[in-house]
XYZ file of N, CA, C and O in Angstrom:
692
model
N 110.398 -26.720 -17.618
C 111.175 -27.488 -16.891
C 112.575 -28.000 -17.516
O 112.011 -28.321 -19.117
N 113.954 -28.132 -17.606
C 114.789 -28.170 -18.134
C 114.922 -29.761 -17.791
O 114.495 -30.338 -16.823
N 115.139 -30.466 -18.856
C 115.746 -32.048 -19.179
C 116.766 -32.170 -18.132
O 117.626 -31.218 -17.625
N 116.599 -33.190 -17.602
C 118.065 -33.845 -16.841
C 118.759 -34.314 -17.710
O 118.109 -35.745 -17.957
N 119.765 -34.182 -17.325
C 121.191 -35.021 -18.231
C 121.711 -36.029 -17.725
O 121.736 -36.112 -16.329
N 122.203 -36.987 -18.401
C 122.702 -38.035 -17.809
C 123.804 -37.746 -16.779
O 124.836 -36.655 -16.936
N 123.937 -38.250 -15.560
C 125.104 -38.039 -15.151
C 126.405 -38.445 -15.228
O 126.651 -39.203 -15.652
N 127.262 -37.805 -14.993
C 128.651 -38.060 -15.614
C 129.896 -37.373 -14.599
O 131.142 -37.857 -14.710
N 129.530 -36.674 -13.338
C 130.392 -36.218 -12.492
C 130.972 -37.085 -11.419
O 132.273 -36.702 -11.048
N 130.324 -37.957 -11.252
C 131.032 -39.103 -10.412
C 131.049 -38.690 -9.025
O 129.693 -38.060 -8.556
N 132.037 -38.998 -8.405
C 132.288 -38.907 -6.765
C 132.798 -37.872 -6.743
O 134.098 -37.117 -7.233
N 132.612 -36.947 -5.394
C 133.321 -35.723 -4.738
C 134.681 -36.201 -4.287
O 134.325 -36.766 -2.816
N 135.388 -35.505 -4.740
C 136.942 -36.005 -3.961
C 137.722 -35.379 -2.999
O 138.871 -35.276 -2.897
N 136.849 -33.744 -3.329
C 137.794 -32.498 -2.717
C 136.412 -31.505 -2.220
O 135.632 -30.978 -2.919
N 136.597 -31.310 -1.194
C 136.293 -29.666 -0.808
C 137.264 -29.088 -0.613
O 138.427 -29.047 0.397
N 137.139 -27.721 -0.779
C 138.014 -26.448 -0.702
C 137.375 -25.536 -0.250
O 136.246 -24.737 -0.317
N 138.263 -25.339 1.203
C 137.812 -23.551 1.806
C 138.825 -22.807 1.073
O 139.937 -23.165 1.033
N 138.579 -21.362 0.830
C 139.201 -19.967 0.437
C 139.384 -19.690 1.582
O 138.600 -19.121 2.322
N 140.445 -19.177 1.714
C 141.174 -18.040 3.288
C 141.970 -16.759 2.990
O 142.618 -17.229 1.883
N 141.958 -16.019 3.200
C 142.865 -14.951 3.176
C 144.085 -15.752 4.506
O 144.983 -15.296 4.474
N 144.049 -16.380 5.034
C 145.055 -17.306 6.024
C 145.030 -18.500 6.320
O 144.360 -18.864 6.788
N 145.682 -19.054 5.682
C 145.641 -20.773 5.172
C 146.285 -21.029 6.002
O 145.429 -22.420 7.302
N 147.231 -20.650 7.399
C 147.327 -21.132 8.886
C 146.348 -20.949 9.587
O 145.971 -21.994 10.510
N 146.060 -19.902 10.022
C 144.412 -19.784 10.717
C 143.187 -20.613 10.162
O 142.756 -21.607 11.167
N 142.929 -20.982 8.508
C 142.233 -21.749 8.407
C 142.802 -23.481 8.731
O 141.944 -24.312 9.781
N 144.260 -24.215 8.958
C 144.632 -25.206 9.198
C 144.575 -25.321 10.758
O 143.749 -26.595 11.145
N 144.630 -24.483 11.127
C 144.498 -24.693 12.674
C 143.066 -25.007 13.240
O 142.784 -25.757 14.345
N 141.789 -24.032 12.379
C 140.749 -24.808 13.001
C 140.637 -25.981 12.617
O 139.408 -26.593 13.205
N 140.789 -26.662 11.498
C 140.466 -27.796 11.313
C 141.341 -28.727 11.900
O 140.741 -29.749 12.143
N 142.223 -28.176 12.736
C 143.126 -29.569 13.108
C 142.315 -29.528 14.560
O 142.499 -30.751 15.073
N 141.881 -28.636 14.999
C 140.878 -28.783 16.270
C 139.623 -29.695 16.119
O 139.529 -30.174 16.962
N 139.190 -30.128 14.907
C 138.564 -30.886 14.608
C 138.886 -32.209 14.159
O 137.787 -33.256 13.534
N 140.342 -32.576 14.195
C 140.598 -33.814 13.750
C 141.011 -33.846 12.660
O 141.180 -35.022 11.854
N 141.152 -32.642 11.383
C 141.488 -33.090 10.261
C 142.415 -32.577 10.063
O 143.156 -31.181 10.383
N 143.568 -33.248 9.394
C 145.229 -33.096 9.476
C 145.521 -34.219 9.613
O 145.163 -35.263 9.625
N 147.114 -33.836 9.431
C 147.742 -32.733 8.891
C 148.081 -32.334 7.604
O 147.438 -33.051 6.838
N 148.705 -31.273 7.299
C 148.242 -30.298 5.754
C 149.664 -30.849 5.134
O 150.551 -30.490 5.993
N 149.515 -31.360 4.233
C 150.601 -30.831 2.974
C 150.797 -29.753 2.658
O 149.324 -29.030 2.214
N 151.280 -28.728 2.528
C 151.475 -27.290 2.155
C 152.421 -27.192 1.131
O 153.498 -27.290 0.836
N 151.685 -26.295 -0.185
C 152.406 -26.247 -1.624
C 152.357 -24.937 -1.561
O 151.002 -24.330 -1.189
N 153.486 -24.393 -2.780
C 152.815 -23.066 -3.708
C 152.614 -23.494 -4.751
O 153.432 -23.813 -5.473
N 151.929 -22.426 -5.269
C 151.170 -22.650 -6.727
C 151.720 -21.240 -7.321
O 151.182 -20.276 -6.866
N 152.731 -21.473 -7.775
C 153.533 -20.180 -8.470
C 153.764 -20.641 -9.981
O 153.520 -21.783 -10.617
N 154.417 -19.616 -11.042
C 154.639 -20.088 -12.441
C 155.925 -21.096 -12.509
O 155.543 -21.417 -13.524
N 156.472 -21.706 -11.477
C 157.727 -22.335 -11.405
C 156.809 -23.644 -11.461
O 157.088 -24.565 -11.950
N 156.048 -24.028 -10.367
C 155.142 -25.385 -10.220
C 154.187 -25.016 -11.007
O 153.688 -26.430 -10.782
N 153.300 -24.270 -11.458
C 151.925 -24.622 -12.634
C 152.240 -23.854 -13.705
O 152.358 -22.728 -13.855
N 152.446 -24.724 -14.674
C 152.034 -24.110 -16.040
C 151.412 -24.082 -17.024
O 150.411 -24.642 -16.335
N 151.070 -23.296 -17.979
C 149.946 -23.084 -19.045
C 148.887 -22.863 -17.939
O 147.716 -23.320 -17.862
N 149.055 -21.841 -16.865
C 147.817 -21.188 -15.904
C 146.999 -20.435 -16.962
O 147.654 -19.650 -17.816
N 145.851 -20.560 -16.829
C 144.664 -19.850 -17.762
C 143.704 -19.407 -16.771
O 143.382 -19.753 -15.906
N 143.614 -17.860 -17.213
C 142.179 -17.587 -16.308
C 141.052 -16.817 -17.137
O 141.606 -16.052 -17.618
N 139.835 -17.295 -17.500
C 138.867 -16.933 -17.921
C 139.156 -16.241 -19.577
O 138.925 -15.336 -19.834
N 139.956 -17.429 -20.005
C 139.982 -17.558 -21.435
C 141.370 -16.918 -21.879
O 141.737 -16.513 -23.171
N 142.277 -15.942 -20.823
C 143.170 -15.209 -20.871
C 144.266 -16.352 -20.376
O 144.228 -17.090 -19.649
N 145.740 -15.873 -20.649
C 146.883 -16.345 -19.900
C 146.646 -15.795 -18.395
O 146.603 -14.899 -18.219
N 146.998 -16.954 -17.524
C 146.735 -16.554 -16.043
C 148.001 -16.094 -15.345
O 148.997 -16.333 -15.855
N 147.533 -15.528 -14.543
C 148.998 -14.702 -13.660
C 148.802 -15.398 -12.152
O 149.719 -14.935 -10.965
N 148.080 -16.578 -11.483
C 147.057 -16.877 -10.335
C 148.727 -17.245 -9.851
O 149.680 -18.061 -10.429
N 148.555 -17.115 -8.384
C 149.811 -17.316 -7.266
C 149.165 -18.412 -6.210
O 148.724 -16.939 -5.299
N 149.281 -18.784 -5.635
C 148.115 -19.507 -4.531
C 149.200 -20.441 -3.403
O 150.107 -20.891 -3.848
N 148.308 -20.314 -2.284
C 149.171 -21.399 -1.134
C 147.836 -22.261 -1.388
O 147.039 -22.012 -0.905
N 148.111 -23.788 -1.300
C 147.593 -24.405 -1.333
C 147.600 -25.712 -0.508
O 149.000 -26.316 -0.231
N 147.032 -26.277 0.605
C 147.072 -27.422 1.662
C 146.332 -28.125 1.120
O 145.268 -28.094 1.163
N 146.550 -29.337 1.534
C 145.661 -30.819 1.555
C 146.532 -31.665 2.469
O 146.931 -31.655 3.039
N 144.817 -32.058 3.167
C 144.739 -33.042 3.805
C 143.543 -34.122 4.043
O 142.242 -33.869 3.038
N 144.018 -35.651 3.765
C 143.180 -36.500 3.528
C 141.904 -37.272 4.839
O 142.770 -36.778 6.197
N 140.973 -37.144 4.587
C 139.970 -37.706 5.539
C 139.282 -38.824 4.941
O 138.273 -38.728 4.318
N 139.466 -39.924 5.026
C 139.205 -41.167 4.343
C 139.438 -41.164 2.542
O 140.596 -40.691 2.359
N 138.677 -40.663 2.142
C 138.451 -40.996 0.690
C 138.644 -39.196 0.329
O 138.507 -39.157 -0.823
N 138.464 -38.646 1.423
C 138.067 -36.884 0.854
C 139.146 -36.637 1.115
O 140.161 -36.340 2.320
N 139.578 -35.789 0.058
C 140.554 -34.343 0.637
C 139.897 -32.845 1.204
O 139.140 -32.782 0.324
N 140.790 -32.480 2.233
C 140.508 -31.310 2.057
C 140.823 -30.435 1.670
O 142.607 -30.679 2.060
N 140.927 -29.389 0.986
C 142.166 -28.195 0.420
C 141.484 -26.840 1.216
O 140.390 -26.627 1.133
N 142.699 -26.333 1.272
C 142.605 -24.669 1.906
C 143.419 -24.362 0.589
O 144.812 -24.306 0.281
N 143.055 -22.926 0.296
C 143.624 -22.255 -0.740
C 143.521 -20.657 -0.499
O 142.459 -20.678 0.174
N 144.512 -20.004 -0.470
C 144.808 -18.833 -0.198
C 145.452 -18.254 -1.278
O 146.416 -18.501 -1.642
N 144.776 -17.299 -2.124
C 145.402 -16.613 -2.991
C 146.415 -15.427 -2.328
O 146.782 -15.116 -1.280
N 147.712 -16.124 -3.175
C 148.818 -14.709 -2.728
C 149.477 -13.480 -4.119
O 150.043 -12.725 -3.473
N 148.838 -14.082 -5.410
C 148.928 -12.960 -6.253
C 147.760 -13.430 -7.187
O 147.288 -14.359 -7.787
N 147.969 -12.119 -8.315
C 147.381 -12.229 -9.305
C 145.988 -12.283 -9.411
O 145.316 -12.380 -8.384
N 145.401 -12.718 -10.954
C 143.558 -13.117 -10.896
C 143.706 -14.508 -10.439
O 144.165 -15.251 -11.242
N 142.471 -14.739 -9.838
C 142.185 -16.278 -9.703
C 140.432 -15.898 -9.224
O 140.094 -14.746 -8.792
N 139.966 -17.269 -9.311
C 138.664 -17.321 -8.902
C 138.734 -17.373 -7.447
O 137.721 -16.548 -6.745
N 139.556 -17.757 -6.773
C 139.992 -17.349 -4.917
C 139.926 -16.166 -4.528
O 138.992 -15.936 -3.609
N 140.420 -15.303 -5.442
C 140.554 -13.773 -4.936
C 139.210 -13.192 -5.312
O 138.772 -12.158 -4.062
N 138.637 -13.531 -6.407
C 137.431 -12.877 -6.421
C 136.393 -13.207 -5.501
O 135.761 -12.695 -4.971
N 135.922 -14.601 -5.170
C 135.413 -14.846 -4.173
C 135.728 -14.333 -3.010
O 134.537 -14.144 -1.691
N 136.963 -14.350 -2.732
C 137.324 -13.416 -1.086
C 136.956 -12.380 -0.768
O 136.219 -11.306 -0.240
N 136.889 -11.329 -2.228
C 136.880 -10.027 -2.520
C 135.461 -9.416 -2.636
O 134.772 -8.934 -1.933
N 134.604 -10.683 -3.231
C 132.922 -10.780 -3.040
C 132.371 -10.987 -1.666
O 131.021 -10.367 -1.585
N 133.276 -11.369 -0.929
C 132.869 -11.692 0.785
C 133.253 -11.017 1.991
O 133.503 -11.536 3.091
N 134.242 -9.962 1.270
C 134.727 -8.884 2.504
C 136.131 -10.267 3.355
O 136.300 -9.761 4.479
N 136.541 -10.973 2.477
C 137.621 -11.825 3.141
C 137.018 -12.811 3.698
O 138.007 -13.337 4.801
N 136.225 -12.894 3.845
C 135.702 -14.392 5.100
C 135.925 -15.427 4.174
O 135.328 -15.923 2.931
N 136.242 -16.648 4.684
C 136.474 -17.839 4.549
C 135.410 -18.431 4.490
O 134.223 -18.606 5.260
N 135.514 -19.671 3.412
C 134.478 -20.303 3.253
C 134.480 -21.428 2.563
O 135.555 -21.346 1.828
N 133.651 -22.367 2.054
C 133.744 -23.578 1.194
C 133.215 -22.768 -0.344
O 132.656 -22.068 -0.372
N 134.492 -22.607 -0.906
C 134.358 -22.048 -2.350
C 134.095 -23.105 -3.852
O 133.676 -22.408 -4.606
N 134.624 -24.297 -3.414
C 134.331 -25.472 -4.619
C 134.571 -26.751 -3.861
O 134.779 -26.882 -3.158
N 133.873 -27.673 -5.236
C 134.205 -29.007 -4.691
C 134.676 -29.245 -6.010
O 134.570 -29.206 -7.154
N 135.218 -30.615 -5.611
C 136.080 -31.359 -6.843
C 135.697 -32.649 -7.408
O 135.189 -33.646 -6.504
N 134.879 -33.171 -8.279
C 134.745 -34.369 -9.043
C 135.326 -35.004 -9.910
O 136.455 -34.471 -10.396
N 135.597 -36.326 -9.680
C 136.624 -37.664 -10.497
C 135.626 -37.530 -11.752
O 136.713 -38.546 -12.795
N 134.788 -37.194 -12.045
C 134.298 -37.497 -13.438
C 134.716 -38.746 -13.986
O 134.360 -39.200 -15.228
N 134.281 -39.887 -13.169
C 134.578 -41.187 -13.633
C 135.629 -41.509 -14.234
O 135.768 -42.151 -15.219
N 136.631 -40.752 -14.019
C 137.938 -40.892 -14.650
C 137.705 -40.524 -15.824
O 139.338 -41.292 -16.823
N 137.650 -40.507 -16.504
C 136.990 -39.619 -17.900
C 138.555 -38.830 -18.277
O 138.732 -38.198 -17.164
N 139.063 -38.540 -19.515
C 139.838 -37.878 -19.608
C 139.223 -36.542 -19.471
O 138.672 -35.857 -19.877
N 140.592 -35.545 -19.097
C 140.376 -34.245 -18.850
C 139.713 -33.376 -19.802
O 138.806 -32.972 -20.229
N 140.053 -33.858 -21.365
C 139.352 -33.043 -22.488
C 138.183 -33.711 -22.989
O 137.234 -32.607 -23.264
N 137.778 -34.980 -22.147
C 136.435 -35.738 -22.680
C 135.512 -34.423 -21.006
O 134.309 -34.218 -21.677
N 135.857 -34.408 -20.289
C 135.437 -33.415 -19.145
C 135.088 -31.779 -19.473
O 133.878 -31.778 -19.423
N 136.037 -31.297 -20.093
C 135.797 -30.303 -20.765
C 134.723 -30.437 -21.812
O 133.904 -29.290 -21.875
N 134.893 -31.531 -22.953
C 134.107 -31.130 -23.425
C 132.415 -31.103 -23.021
O 131.253 -30.683 -23.356
N 132.543 -32.362 -22.233
C 130.850 -32.692 -21.390
C 130.613 -31.135 -20.670
O 129.351 -31.045 -20.885
N 131.732 -30.588 -19.866
C 130.954 -29.247 -19.098
C 130.391 -28.271 -20.364
O 129.546 -27.565 -20.045
N 131.460 -28.095 -21.437
C 131.279 -27.396 -22.237
C 129.515 -27.309 -23.284
O 129.215 -26.294 -23.070
N 129.287 -28.834 -22.880
C 127.996 -29.156 -24.038
C 127.056 -29.152 -22.803
O 126.109 -28.591 -23.237
N 127.030 -28.616 -21.602
C 126.307 -28.748 -20.230
C 126.591 -26.970 -20.775
O 125.282 -26.296 -19.491
N 127.115 -26.024 -21.156
C 127.018 -24.499 -20.889
C 128.001 -23.794 -20.078
O 127.878 -23.045 -19.356
N 128.845 -25.235 -19.579
C 129.876 -24.197 -18.633
C 131.469 -24.355 -19.069
O 132.239 -25.523 -19.280
N 131.694 -23.170 -18.909
C 133.220 -23.169 -19.682
C 134.126 -23.191 -18.346
O 133.872 -22.840 -17.452
N 135.322 -23.737 -18.649
C 136.691 -23.767 -18.230
C 136.953 -22.075 -17.672
O 136.795 -21.239 -18.322
N 136.851 -21.830 -16.224
C 136.938 -20.167 -15.523
C 138.224 -20.367 -15.108
O 139.172 -19.302 -14.952
N 139.210 -21.405 -15.009
C 140.496 -21.089 -14.796
C 141.382 -22.873 -14.533
O 140.338 -23.295 -14.372
N 142.426 -22.656 -14.989
C 143.190 -23.847 -15.005
C 144.406 -24.020 -15.106
O 145.231 -22.986 -15.553
N 145.170 -25.019 -15.133
C 146.413 -25.111 -15.227
C 146.971 -26.551 -14.902
O 146.080 -27.639 -14.572
N 148.546 -26.623 -15.025
C 148.986 -27.821 -14.673
C 150.260 -27.835 -13.912
O 150.850 -26.938 -13.963
N 149.972 -28.379 -12.868
C 150.837 -28.631 -11.833
C 151.640 -29.797 -12.104
O 151.524 -31.006 -12.198
N 153.141 -29.393 -11.376
C 154.319 -29.529 -11.951
C 154.590 -30.945 -10.911
O 154.946 -30.173 -9.619
N 154.694 -32.362 -10.420
C 154.902 -33.247 -9.484
C 156.618 -33.396 -9.476
O 157.315 -32.922 -10.748
N 157.095 -34.143 -8.748
C 158.306 -34.488 -8.495
C 158.301 -35.010 -9.961
O 159.516 -35.391 -10.784
N 157.755 -36.071 -10.060
C 157.132 -36.879 -11.257
C 156.129 -36.747 -11.759
O 154.893 -36.231 -10.694
N 155.583 -36.587 -13.292
C 154.679 -36.418 -13.229
C 153.799 -34.889 -13.458
O 154.392 -33.991 -12.906
N 152.323 -34.784 -13.804
C 151.415 -33.548 -13.810
C 150.216 -33.887 -13.091
O 149.899 -34.932 -13.258
N 149.610 -32.737 -12.793
C 148.306 -32.582 -12.303
C 147.521 -31.599 -12.796
O 147.948 -30.619 -12.866
N 146.616 -32.220 -14.009
C 145.869 -31.167 -14.584
C 144.617 -30.906 -14.254
O 144.036 -32.006 -13.942
N 144.592 -29.596 -13.930
C 143.143 -28.895 -12.821
C 142.640 -28.208 -13.364
O 142.859 -27.357 -14.361
N 141.067 -28.206 -13.509
C 140.253 -27.163 -14.453
C 138.932 -26.692 -13.562
O 137.817 -27.512 -13.148
N 138.851 -25.608 -13.084
C 137.771 -24.768 -12.323
C 136.657 -24.487 -13.653
O 136.831 -23.604 -14.406
N 135.352 -25.069 -13.661
C 134.096 -24.297 -13.989
C 133.197 -23.747 -13.626
O 133.222 -23.582 -12.816
N 132.937 -22.934 -14.604
C 132.134 -21.549 -14.502
C 130.312 -22.295 -13.906
O 129.442 -21.989 -14.837
N 130.745 -22.226 -13.130
C 129.259 -23.463 -12.192
C 128.302 -22.217 -11.336
O 127.526 -22.501 -10.891
N 128.969 -21.499 -10.947
C 128.527 -20.828 -9.656
C 127.102 -20.115 -9.711
O 126.103 -20.616 -8.840
N 126.931 -19.455 -10.831
C 125.376 -18.766 -11.255
C 124.698 -19.423 -10.899
O 123.578 -19.720 -10.774
N 124.890 -21.208 -11.552
C 123.893 -21.998 -12.246
C 123.468 -23.310 -10.881
O 122.865 -23.592 -10.210
N 125.372 -23.086 -10.032
C 124.982 -24.399 -8.642
C 125.656 -23.928 -7.339
O 125.292 -24.689 -6.398
N 125.624 -22.594 -7.283
C 125.915 -22.128 -6.321
C 127.548 -22.290 -5.641
O 127.298 -21.933 -4.329
N 127.697 -23.433 -6.357
C 129.620 -23.163 -6.209
C 130.416 -23.513 -7.251
O 129.650 -23.297 -8.508
N 131.601 -23.680 -7.365
C 132.162 -23.980 -8.661
C 132.733 -25.300 -8.571
O 132.875 -25.822 -7.393
N 132.580 -26.028 -9.280
C 133.004 -27.494 -9.731
C 134.291 -27.167 -10.106
O 134.443 -26.788 -11.205
N 135.450 -28.565 -9.874
C 136.497 -28.464 -9.972
C 136.430 -30.172 -10.598
O 135.813 -30.730 -10.202
N 137.519 -30.350 -11.568
C 137.926 -31.515 -12.155
C 139.573 -31.756 -11.957
O 140.111 -30.456 -12.250
N 140.054 -32.516 -11.496
C 141.780 -33.151 -11.375
C 141.785 -34.112 -12.087
O 141.061 -35.395 -12.027
N 142.838 -34.076 -12.586
C 143.531 -35.589 -13.737
C 144.791 -35.364 -12.901
O 145.693 -35.063 -13.848
N 145.248 -36.696 -12.255
C 146.961 -36.753 -12.053
C 147.273 -37.630 -12.939
O 146.890 -38.559 -13.941
N 148.414 -37.563 -14.163
C 149.103 -38.505 -14.332
C 149.279 -39.781 -13.468
O 149.577 -39.767 -12.241
N 149.423 -40.797 -14.206
C 149.601 -42.286 -13.918
C 151.366 -42.360 -13.025
O 151.456 -43.235 -11.601
N 151.768 -41.668 -13.278
C 153.554 -41.426 -12.614
C 153.580 -40.346 -11.464
O 154.966 -40.220 -11.200
N 152.776 -39.736 -11.261
C 152.230 -38.498 -9.997
C 153.154 -39.180 -8.753
O 152.896 -39.921 -8.409
N 154.045 -38.237 -8.331
C 154.805 -38.156 -7.217
C 154.467 -36.652 -6.893
O 155.108 -35.748 -7.600
N 154.355 -36.461 -5.565
C 154.159 -34.475 -5.212
C 155.108 -34.652 -4.802
O 156.141 -34.886 -4.709
N 155.286 -33.016 -5.360
C 156.484 -31.898 -5.366
C 156.796 -32.011 -4.020
O 156.020 -31.961 -2.797
N 158.077 -31.300 -3.755
C 158.346 -30.703 -1.979
C 157.491 -29.610 -1.751
O 156.425 -29.026 -2.677
N 157.364 -30.035 -0.684
C 156.122 -29.228 0.215
C 156.746 -29.499 1.988
O 157.699 -30.162 1.922
N 156.097 -28.768 2.342
C 155.823 -28.496 4.374
C 154.839 -29.633 4.576
O 153.764 -29.025 3.776
N 155.154 -30.028 5.611
C 153.742 -30.644 6.385
C 153.503 -29.584 7.555
O 154.188 -28.835 7.996
N 152.318 -29.482 7.794
C 151.799 -28.861 8.989
C 150.795 -29.493 9.904
O 149.781 -30.056 9.153
N 150.682 -29.771 11.354
C 152.021 -28.828 11.860
C 153.197 -29.573 11.940
O 154.402 -29.172 12.132
N 153.087 -31.216 11.707
C 154.316 -32.135 11.139
C 153.851 -33.106 10.246
O 152.546 -33.377 10.325
N 154.902 -33.837 9.968
C 154.333 -35.206 9.082
C 153.861 -36.502 10.007
O 153.997 -36.453 10.859
N 153.023 -36.582 9.303
C 152.086 -37.906 9.727
C 153.497 -38.998 10.274
O 154.527 -38.946 9.646
């Protein structure tokens, strides 16, 4: 029986649905009272330092966010390159569903989060630095799916973060 290690994941901050059609998924969540959504493009221009499975990454994603209390609902649609999201859809015949959860790791630095996850046997699987209007958001998805049944992500916003340009769906609040 394995030892129970000290907890460090903190609070779940985000639930992500991966989908082949972000508009369809947003429409379904809107019917449940979740929304409106901020819609962003993750491209080489908006996300620097992209990495995928230890190599330079080429992923491009449509990413949508809606706040529901303290929880963020995220929708991700892969639109190009190699990504965990594309792999996930390919394994499920393009069926959408919850693909990952994000944790705040009690707000320790991203480098400490990575060290702690690696010490527990979980390597970064996909990561990048999203550029805001001001500041950055560093994100890292860890290779936890085989052990935990889903992917765990951690996100770190710089103190000066301001959302980059985006559209609202169906309209701004």
